Tab-separated table of C-alpha atoms and ligand atoms in Angstrom:
chain	number	residue	atom	x	y	z
A	1	UNK	CA	-17.650	6.740	39.254
A	2	UNK	CA	-18.280	3.361	40.808
A	3	UNK	CA	-16.366	0.737	39.555
A	4	UNK	CA	-18.037	-2.938	38.944
A	5	UNK	CA	-16.716	-6.370	40.129
A	6	UNK	CA	-14.223	-7.565	37.520
A	7	UNK	CA	-14.302	-9.791	35.603
A	8	UNK	CA	-17.816	-8.388	33.936
A	9	UNK	CA	-19.690	-11.055	31.861
A	10	UNK	CA	-22.803	-10.477	29.445
A	11	UNK	CA	-24.531	-11.840	26.709
A	12	UNK	CA	-26.767	-10.776	23.673
A	13	UNK	CA	-30.749	-11.679	24.085
A	14	UNK	CA	-30.213	-14.956	22.718
A	15	UNK	CA	-27.064	-15.984	24.329
A	16	UNK	CA	-25.074	-17.251	21.159
A	17	UNK	CA	-23.169	-14.366	22.187
A	18	UNK	CA	-21.100	-14.403	25.321
A	19	UNK	CA	-19.161	-11.188	26.657
A	20	UNK	CA	-15.779	-11.371	29.043
A	21	UNK	CA	-14.466	-8.382	30.372
A	22	UNK	CA	-11.510	-8.128	32.539
A	23	UNK	CA	-10.466	-4.221	32.614
A	24	UNK	CA	-12.513	-0.983	34.694
A	25	UNK	CA	-14.315	1.052	32.034
A	26	UNK	CA	-12.658	3.770	30.514
A	27	UNK	CA	-15.862	5.859	30.013
A	28	UNK	CA	-19.551	5.228	30.532
A	29	UNK	CA	-21.863	7.311	28.304
A	30	UNK	CA	-25.246	7.747	27.353
A	31	UNK	CA	-26.000	9.239	23.549
A	32	UNK	CA	-29.459	10.771	22.945
A	33	UNK	CA	-28.602	11.501	19.238
A	34	UNK	CA	-30.616	10.452	16.509
A	35	UNK	CA	-28.175	7.846	15.175
A	36	UNK	CA	-28.476	6.302	19.156
A	37	UNK	CA	-31.919	6.533	19.017
A	38	UNK	CA	-32.512	4.571	15.906
A	39	UNK	CA	-29.729	2.058	16.462
A	40	UNK	CA	-31.283	1.131	20.024
A	41	UNK	CA	-34.635	1.821	18.683
A	42	UNK	CA	-34.778	3.500	21.963
A	43	UNK	CA	-34.542	7.330	23.790
A	44	UNK	CA	-30.926	6.681	24.002
A	45	UNK	CA	-27.994	4.135	24.159
A	46	UNK	CA	-25.797	3.363	26.847
A	47	UNK	CA	-22.157	2.741	26.196
A	48	UNK	CA	-19.333	1.445	28.057
A	49	UNK	CA	-16.054	1.550	26.691
A	50	UNK	CA	-13.272	-0.555	27.490
A	51	UNK	CA	-9.897	-1.333	26.542
A	52	UNK	CA	-10.079	-3.692	23.076
A	53	UNK	CA	-7.580	-6.182	24.541
A	54	UNK	CA	-10.088	-6.936	28.044
A	55	UNK	CA	-13.043	-7.613	25.851
A	56	UNK	CA	-13.648	-11.244	24.537
A	57	UNK	CA	-17.250	-11.810	22.577
A	58	UNK	CA	-17.315	-15.532	21.816
A	59	UNK	CA	-19.608	-16.209	18.785
A	60	UNK	CA	-20.336	-14.695	15.093
A	61	UNK	CA	-20.774	-10.714	14.979
A	62	UNK	CA	-22.131	-9.340	12.001
A	63	UNK	CA	-21.765	-5.838	10.849
A	64	UNK	CA	-25.149	-3.789	10.849
A	65	UNK	CA	-26.910	-0.668	11.697
A	66	UNK	CA	-25.681	2.640	10.004
A	67	UNK	CA	-21.501	1.438	9.829
A	68	UNK	CA	-18.720	2.533	7.967
A	69	UNK	CA	-15.147	2.178	7.521
A	70	UNK	CA	-14.721	5.119	10.678
A	71	UNK	CA	-17.404	3.471	12.553
A	72	UNK	CA	-18.284	-0.412	12.807
A	73	UNK	CA	-21.341	-1.470	14.718
A	74	UNK	CA	-21.522	-5.459	15.497
A	75	UNK	CA	-24.474	-7.201	15.955
A	76	UNK	CA	-25.565	-11.185	16.981
A	77	UNK	CA	-26.335	-12.229	13.823
A	78	UNK	CA	-29.406	-14.465	15.260
A	79	UNK	CA	-31.139	-12.000	17.914
A	80	UNK	CA	-29.976	-8.934	16.051
A	81	UNK	CA	-29.037	-7.732	19.801
A	82	UNK	CA	-26.298	-4.885	19.139
A	83	UNK	CA	-23.303	-5.733	20.955
A	84	UNK	CA	-20.398	-3.251	20.298
A	85	UNK	CA	-18.889	-0.890	17.885
A	86	UNK	CA	-14.908	-0.039	17.239
A	87	UNK	CA	-13.947	3.143	15.817
A	88	UNK	CA	-11.249	3.487	13.388
A	89	UNK	CA	-9.861	6.596	15.182
A	90	UNK	CA	-9.588	3.928	18.839
A	91	UNK	CA	-8.264	0.713	17.584
A	92	UNK	CA	-7.279	0.022	21.052
A	93	UNK	CA	-10.857	1.050	22.784
A	94	UNK	CA	-14.283	-1.165	22.206
A	95	UNK	CA	-17.426	0.570	22.933
A	96	UNK	CA	-19.938	-1.932	24.249
A	97	UNK	CA	-23.770	-1.722	24.684
A	98	UNK	CA	-24.500	-1.381	28.610
A	99	UNK	CA	-27.252	-3.046	28.856
A	100	UNK	CA	-26.058	-6.692	27.455
A	101	UNK	CA	-24.136	-6.510	31.239
A	102	UNK	CA	-25.351	-8.729	33.894
A	103	UNK	CA	-24.665	-6.463	36.298
A	104	UNK	CA	-25.472	-2.827	35.808
A	105	UNK	CA	-25.691	-1.501	39.182
A	106	UNK	CA	-22.557	0.218	38.990
A	107	UNK	CA	-23.265	1.827	35.788
A	108	UNK	CA	-23.872	5.848	36.023
A	109	UNK	CA	-23.096	7.440	32.871
A	110	UNK	CA	-20.422	9.639	33.032
A	111	UNK	CA	-20.907	11.624	29.960
A	112	UNK	CA	-24.760	12.257	28.458
A	113	UNK	CA	-24.501	13.681	24.847
A	114	UNK	CA	-27.867	15.478	23.859
A	115	UNK	CA	-27.145	16.650	20.623
A	116	UNK	CA	-29.341	16.662	17.621
A	117	UNK	CA	-26.461	15.311	15.380
B	201	ZN	ZN1	-28.083	-13.790	20.205
B	202	ZN	ZN1	-25.196	8.809	19.629
C-alpha cells in the first residue's frame, strides 16, 4: 500500500468539519454493500481506517445514517457530509470517509467488499 504524506488533511463539503490525521492508515477499503451504497448515495463507499488517537475532527458532528450502539455514523450538521464511523467493537479505530481527504492520490482499496449484505 502506498503511504500518504502526513499529516493528512480534509474537510466536509461545506468546510465546517476539518480533518487532521497524524498516522498512516491501518486499512483502506471499498465497500459495495447495500448499506454503504445508500449511506454514500453511490455504487460503493471508500473508507480509510486510522488509529483513533491520530484523527482530529474539529467542528460539530451529529449522528446519522443507520446507526446503532455497535456502529455510529457521524455527519456534518450543515452540509450533511458523511464524515466518519466509530465501531463499538474497535474503539481504538476510526473509519474515515476517504473522499473527504484533500489528497487521495495514494489511495487504493486494500480490501474490496462485494457482498450483498
Ligand atoms: Zn459540512
Ligand atoms: Zn458496506
